[in-house]
Tab-separated table of C-alpha atoms and ligand atoms in Angstrom:
chain	number	residue	atom	x	y	z
R	1	MET	CA	-17.369	11.226	8.487
R	2	GLU	CA	-19.728	10.356	11.491
R	3	ILE	CA	-18.528	6.987	13.355
R	4	ILE	CA	-20.693	5.178	15.181
R	5	ILE	CA	-19.490	2.198	16.967
R	6	LYS	CA	-22.190	-0.242	18.415
R	7	ALA	CA	-21.886	-3.483	20.467
R	8	ASP	CA	-22.931	-5.849	17.894
R	9	ALA	CA	-24.407	-5.946	14.262
R	10	GLN	CA	-27.819	-6.176	15.637
R	11	GLU	CA	-27.345	-2.710	17.333
R	12	ALA	CA	-26.202	-1.048	14.617
R	13	SER	CA	-28.464	-2.025	12.263
R	14	LEU	CA	-31.170	-0.900	14.829
R	15	GLU	CA	-29.120	2.565	14.656
R	16	ALA	CA	-29.275	2.492	10.541
R	17	ALA	CA	-33.106	1.456	10.646
R	18	ALA	CA	-33.917	5.001	13.015
R	19	LEU	CA	-31.647	7.001	10.360
R	20	ILE	CA	-33.701	5.547	7.508
R	21	ALA	CA	-37.081	6.022	9.291
R	22	ARG	CA	-36.422	9.739	10.016
R	23	GLN	CA	-35.593	10.271	6.466
R	24	LEU	CA	-38.787	8.856	5.363
R	25	ARG	CA	-40.598	11.087	7.946
R	26	VAL	CA	-38.875	14.056	7.010
R	27	LYS	CA	-39.435	13.300	3.156
R	28	PRO	CA	-41.637	10.830	2.572
R	29	GLU	CA	-41.006	10.591	-1.053
R	30	SER	CA	-37.256	10.164	-0.493
R	31	VAL	CA	-35.109	8.246	-3.311
R	32	LEU	CA	-33.164	5.736	-1.284
R	33	GLY	CA	-30.018	4.187	-2.688
R	34	LEU	CA	-30.050	0.403	-1.619
R	35	ALA	CA	-27.115	-2.084	-1.012
R	36	THR	CA	-27.346	-6.094	-1.201
R	37	GLY	CA	-25.206	-8.384	0.741
R	38	SER	CA	-25.307	-9.882	4.044
R	39	THR	CA	-24.413	-6.527	5.952
R	40	PRO	CA	-27.821	-5.031	5.467
R	41	LEU	CA	-30.301	-8.217	6.203
R	42	ARG	CA	-30.681	-7.171	9.919
R	43	LEU	CA	-31.719	-3.622	8.936
R	44	TYR	CA	-34.032	-4.784	6.200
R	45	GLU	CA	-35.495	-7.287	8.570
R	46	ARG	CA	-35.967	-3.999	10.922
R	47	LEU	CA	-37.922	-2.036	8.093
R	48	CYS	CA	-40.009	-4.562	7.004
R	49	ALA	CA	-41.096	-4.991	10.676
R	50	MET	CA	-41.625	-1.264	11.206
R	51	ALA	CA	-43.270	-1.018	8.036
R	52	GLU	CA	-45.708	-3.881	8.771
R	53	ALA	CA	-46.457	-1.990	12.253
R	54	GLY	CA	-47.424	1.101	10.532
R	55	ALA	CA	-44.117	2.988	12.327
R	56	ILE	CA	-43.039	4.046	8.766
R	57	ASP	CA	-44.191	4.434	5.514
R	58	PRO	CA	-42.522	3.728	2.224
R	59	SER	CA	-45.108	3.939	-0.155
R	60	GLN	CA	-44.135	7.063	-1.423
R	61	ALA	CA	-40.516	6.130	-1.885
R	62	THR	CA	-38.228	5.189	-4.610
R	63	ALA	CA	-35.486	2.986	-4.483
R	64	PHE	CA	-32.290	2.427	-6.789
R	65	ASN	CA	-30.061	-0.627	-6.023
R	66	LEU	CA	-26.162	-0.088	-6.436
R	67	ASP	CA	-25.527	-3.054	-8.515
R	68	GLU	CA	-26.299	-6.211	-10.318
R	69	TYR	CA	-24.479	-9.062	-11.590
R	70	VAL	CA	-23.863	-9.579	-15.454
R	71	GLY	CA	-25.670	-12.352	-16.742
R	72	LEU	CA	-28.187	-13.676	-14.396
R	73	PRO	CA	-31.755	-12.789	-15.201
R	74	GLY	CA	-33.825	-11.222	-11.986
R	75	THR	CA	-35.333	-14.654	-11.698
R	76	HIS	CA	-32.400	-16.066	-10.992
R	77	PRO	CA	-32.270	-16.803	-6.779
R	78	GLN	CA	-28.806	-15.335	-6.579
R	79	SER	CA	-29.697	-12.062	-8.734
R	80	TYR	CA	-29.413	-8.900	-6.591
R	81	ALA	CA	-32.995	-8.216	-7.999
R	82	ALA	CA	-34.266	-11.441	-6.364
R	83	PHE	CA	-32.039	-10.563	-3.271
R	84	MET	CA	-33.966	-7.760	-2.810
R	85	GLN	CA	-37.575	-8.813	-3.733
R	86	ALA	CA	-37.149	-11.525	-0.930
R	87	HIS	CA	-35.682	-9.391	1.849
R	88	LEU	CA	-36.797	-6.088	1.179
R	89	PHE	CA	-39.467	-5.095	-1.060
R	90	GLU	CA	-42.203	-7.925	-0.181
R	91	ARG	CA	-42.907	-6.494	2.675
R	92	PHE	CA	-41.446	-2.834	2.509
R	93	LYS	CA	-43.442	-1.706	-0.336
R	94	VAL	CA	-41.745	1.486	-2.129
R	95	ALA	CA	-43.117	3.325	-4.831
R	96	ARG	CA	-41.026	1.848	-7.464
R	97	TRP	CA	-37.653	0.699	-7.709
R	98	HIS	CA	-34.923	0.066	-9.766
R	99	ILE	CA	-31.888	-2.064	-10.080
R	100	PRO	CA	-29.543	-2.123	-12.948
R	101	ASN	CA	-30.040	-4.905	-15.679
R	102	GLY	CA	-27.557	-7.654	-16.042
R	103	MET	CA	-29.224	-9.402	-18.979
R	104	SER	CA	-29.390	-5.976	-21.120
R	105	ALA	CA	-27.908	-6.373	-24.890
R	106	ASP	CA	-26.331	-2.909	-24.336
R	107	ILE	CA	-24.909	-2.750	-21.151
R	108	ALA	CA	-23.281	1.060	-22.066
R	109	ARG	CA	-26.404	2.403	-23.102
R	110	HIS	CA	-28.240	0.958	-20.310
R	111	CYS	CA	-26.075	2.060	-17.678
R	112	ALA	CA	-26.513	5.691	-19.055
R	113	GLN	CA	-30.142	5.457	-18.932
R	114	TYR	CA	-29.711	4.394	-15.458
R	115	GLU	CA	-27.825	7.577	-14.486
R	116	GLU	CA	-30.484	9.392	-16.187
R	117	ALA	CA	-33.166	7.642	-14.157
R	118	ILE	CA	-31.366	8.822	-10.883
R	119	ARG	CA	-31.604	12.229	-12.327
R	120	GLU	CA	-35.193	12.101	-13.005
R	121	ALA	CA	-35.961	11.232	-9.869
R	122	GLY	CA	-34.484	14.024	-8.389
R	123	GLY	CA	-31.127	12.218	-7.198
R	124	ILE	CA	-30.582	9.892	-4.496
R	125	ASP	CA	-31.367	11.529	-1.030
R	126	LEU	CA	-29.660	8.514	1.083
R	127	GLN	CA	-27.464	5.826	-0.203
R	128	LEU	CA	-27.284	2.763	2.014
R	129	LEU	CA	-23.684	1.307	1.646
R	130	GLY	CA	-21.953	-2.181	2.486
R	131	LEU	CA	-18.353	-2.560	2.168
R	132	GLY	CA	-16.334	-5.241	0.529
R	133	SER	CA	-12.987	-6.864	2.578
R	134	ASP	CA	-11.223	-5.001	-0.164
R	135	GLY	CA	-12.342	-1.878	0.499
R	136	HIS	CA	-15.146	-1.638	-2.313
R	137	ILE	CA	-18.566	-0.083	-2.071
R	138	GLY	CA	-21.043	-1.142	-4.799
R	139	PHE	CA	-18.787	-3.300	-6.826
R	140	ASN	CA	-16.268	-0.350	-7.452
R	141	GLU	CA	-13.458	-2.869	-6.959
R	142	PRO	CA	-9.959	-0.880	-6.263
R	143	GLY	CA	-8.604	1.067	-8.725
R	144	SER	CA	-11.964	2.255	-9.866
R	145	SER	CA	-11.841	5.827	-10.544
R	146	LEU	CA	-13.199	8.114	-7.955
R	147	ALA	CA	-15.052	10.181	-10.670
R	148	SER	CA	-16.665	6.849	-12.116
R	149	ARG	CA	-20.574	6.511	-13.120
R	150	THR	CA	-22.674	3.493	-13.623
R	151	ARG	CA	-20.708	0.778	-15.465
R	152	LEU	CA	-19.385	-2.426	-16.446
R	153	LYS	CA	-16.821	-3.668	-13.954
R	154	THR	CA	-14.891	-7.169	-13.634
R	155	LEU	CA	-14.980	-8.340	-10.102
R	156	THR	CA	-11.399	-9.434	-8.523
R	157	ALA	CA	-10.924	-12.808	-7.249
R	158	ARG	CA	-11.171	-11.824	-3.889
R	159	THR	CA	-14.659	-10.612	-4.652
R	160	VAL	CA	-15.408	-13.795	-6.193
R	161	ALA	CA	-14.025	-15.542	-3.395
R	162	ASP	CA	-15.904	-13.500	-1.102
R	163	ASN	CA	-19.559	-13.640	-2.738
R	164	ALA	CA	-18.823	-17.694	-3.613
R	165	LEU	CA	-20.931	-18.439	-0.631
R	166	HIS	CA	-23.895	-17.604	-1.928
R	167	PHE	CA	-23.442	-20.196	-4.838
R	168	ALA	CA	-22.887	-23.629	-5.331
R	169	SER	CA	-19.628	-22.910	-6.258
R	170	PRO	CA	-16.899	-19.808	-7.263
R	171	GLU	CA	-17.218	-20.838	-10.908
R	172	GLU	CA	-20.762	-19.803	-10.554
R	173	VAL	CA	-19.913	-16.431	-9.520
R	174	PRO	CA	-20.116	-14.124	-12.372
R	175	ARG	CA	-17.136	-12.105	-13.113
R	176	HIS	CA	-18.815	-9.264	-14.737
R	177	VAL	CA	-21.230	-6.774	-12.965
R	178	ILE	CA	-22.718	-3.162	-13.509
R	179	THR	CA	-22.450	-0.833	-10.851
R	180	MET	CA	-23.271	2.688	-9.997
R	181	GLY	CA	-19.749	4.506	-10.065
R	182	VAL	CA	-18.057	6.217	-6.841
R	183	GLY	CA	-19.055	9.535	-8.752
R	184	THR	CA	-22.582	8.493	-8.718
R	185	ILE	CA	-22.498	7.549	-5.030
R	186	LEU	CA	-20.892	10.600	-4.041
R	187	ASP	CA	-23.595	12.657	-5.429
R	188	ALA	CA	-26.348	11.259	-2.874
R	189	GLN	CA	-27.247	13.897	-0.217
R	190	ALA	CA	-26.273	11.595	2.488
R	191	CYS	CA	-24.438	8.235	2.460
R	192	LEU	CA	-24.767	5.584	5.149
R	193	VAL	CA	-22.116	2.686	5.396
R	194	LEU	CA	-22.673	-0.120	7.308
R	195	ALA	CA	-19.720	-2.946	8.184
R	196	PHE	CA	-20.147	-5.688	10.589
R	197	GLY	CA	-17.239	-8.301	11.538
R	198	GLU	CA	-13.495	-8.762	12.108
R	199	GLN	CA	-13.291	-9.573	8.357
R	200	LYS	CA	-14.134	-5.862	7.345
R	201	ALA	CA	-11.422	-4.179	10.392
R	202	ARG	CA	-8.819	-3.358	7.924
R	203	ALA	CA	-11.380	-2.134	5.099
R	204	VAL	CA	-13.091	0.048	7.797
R	205	ALA	CA	-9.576	1.554	8.851
R	206	ALA	CA	-8.417	2.322	5.409
R	207	MET	CA	-11.662	3.950	4.580
R	208	ALA	CA	-12.256	6.047	7.150
R	209	GLU	CA	-8.532	6.691	8.054
R	210	GLY	CA	-6.356	5.980	5.295
R	211	PRO	CA	-5.439	8.092	2.654
R	212	VAL	CA	-8.464	8.995	0.040
R	213	SER	CA	-6.909	6.453	-2.706
R	214	ALA	CA	-8.737	4.683	-5.505
R	215	SER	CA	-6.815	1.571	-3.896
R	216	CYS	CA	-9.610	2.088	-1.411
R	217	PRO	CA	-12.562	3.314	-3.254
R	218	ALA	CA	-14.394	3.398	0.108
R	219	SER	CA	-12.027	6.200	1.054
R	220	ALA	CA	-13.808	8.392	-1.008
R	221	LEU	CA	-16.656	9.015	1.199
R	222	GLN	CA	-14.094	11.067	3.426
R	223	MET	CA	-14.823	13.725	0.533
R	224	HIS	CA	-18.727	13.430	1.088
R	225	PRO	CA	-20.069	16.129	3.403
R	226	VAL	CA	-22.961	14.013	4.616
R	227	CYS	CA	-21.422	10.259	5.592
R	228	THR	CA	-22.231	8.086	8.779
R	229	LEU	CA	-20.626	5.088	9.372
R	230	ILE	CA	-21.739	2.330	11.462
R	231	VAL	CA	-19.871	-0.549	12.792
R	232	ASP	CA	-19.534	-3.257	15.311
R	233	GLU	CA	-16.860	-3.560	18.113
R	234	PRO	CA	-15.120	-6.176	15.675
R	235	ALA	CA	-14.997	-4.098	12.775
R	236	ALA	CA	-13.743	-0.980	14.663
R	237	ALA	CA	-10.974	-2.877	15.853
R	238	LEU	CA	-8.122	-1.168	13.718
R	239	LEU	CA	-9.722	2.520	14.153
R	240	GLU	CA	-7.327	4.717	15.771
R	241	ARG	CA	-9.477	7.667	16.889
R	242	ARG	CA	-12.260	4.842	18.227
R	243	ASP	CA	-12.391	6.205	21.726
R	244	TYR	CA	-12.773	9.787	19.970
R	245	TYR	CA	-15.742	8.380	17.801
R	246	ARG	CA	-17.237	7.150	20.876
R	247	TRP	CA	-16.828	10.225	23.031
R	248	VAL	CA	-18.471	12.072	19.887
R	249	TYR	CA	-21.484	9.777	19.802
R	250	GLU	CA	-21.738	10.083	23.770
R	251	ASN	CA	-22.076	13.854	23.459
R	252	LYS	CA	-24.218	14.100	20.523
R	253	PRO	CA	-26.348	16.829	20.964
R	254	ASP	CA	-30.418	15.451	21.103
R	255	TRP	CA	-31.444	17.494	18.143
R	256	GLN	CA	-28.717	15.637	16.114
R	257	ARG	CA	-30.358	12.090	17.208
R	258	PRO	CA	-32.597	10.514	14.712
U	1	GLP	C1	-20.732	-7.273	-2.243
U	1	GLP	C2	-22.007	-5.787	-2.769
U	1	GLP	C3	-21.497	-4.763	-2.188
U	1	GLP	C4	-21.615	-5.061	-0.747
U	1	GLP	C5	-20.424	-6.162	0.007
U	1	GLP	C6	-20.233	-6.607	0.986
U	1	GLP	O1	-20.079	-7.912	-3.383
U	1	GLP	N1	-21.801	-5.485	-4.223
U	1	GLP	O2	-22.637	-3.774	-2.264
U	1	GLP	O3	-21.618	-4.072	0.440
U	1	GLP	O4	-19.820	-7.054	-1.338
U	1	GLP	O5	-21.033	-7.670	1.180
U	1	GLP	P1	-21.441	-8.329	2.494
U	1	GLP	O6	-22.189	-7.324	3.152
U	1	GLP	O7	-22.065	-9.663	2.406
U	1	GLP	O8	-20.209	-8.629	3.211
């Protein structure tokens, strides 16, 4: 895993945008896996600005989102479909995008079809991920199988509390979600994880330096051959090898830079 420590979330988001821009330059018809939450907001703003300025062209790209709340229609302002529309796709116009349907009448079948759609698109080239404060990726809560595929999950009380700030009250946060599995995520050609703020420091350390364990689903990314983790200083605070990661980045050969 490559670990890049930036001064703040804005710097980190610019680095992430550069990686996605390179992906689209190298392969305009890329399949991007995308995430929601507050973490990618600066990145999405940057990508929109780059697309509007003609610096990148997402018009041939396909996107698949990681997850969606069960029971919220795409028109609900807190649905992840509405989030993606508002924060990315209105201005960053991809050829097509997919998100699990939280209103599906047959969730098991829908999840299998979502997996099939990813396969038919040729698989995900670059998967963007945020990190839950409990170490979840997508909505794969602690205890999730590291081989899991897209399926229904029940949120932990902690995630409900973390995500309640986007809703009028914690009672309004759905208890169930559809999420790509850890196995689905590991199938991507490359993964890009962002984590900002001191409230993510423990999860970052567990993900990058802890044991590979279902207790921290993000730790499964240690098994991924091409995973980049970009953090700000507060999120890096508990990394034991942080000086080494800085050293690696400072000495990175030019040809490896985006
Ligand atoms: C949410 C999402 C994840 C996201 C994570 C962190 O529950 N399902 O995809 O990465 O939790 O959220 P945030 O970026 O708001 O801290």
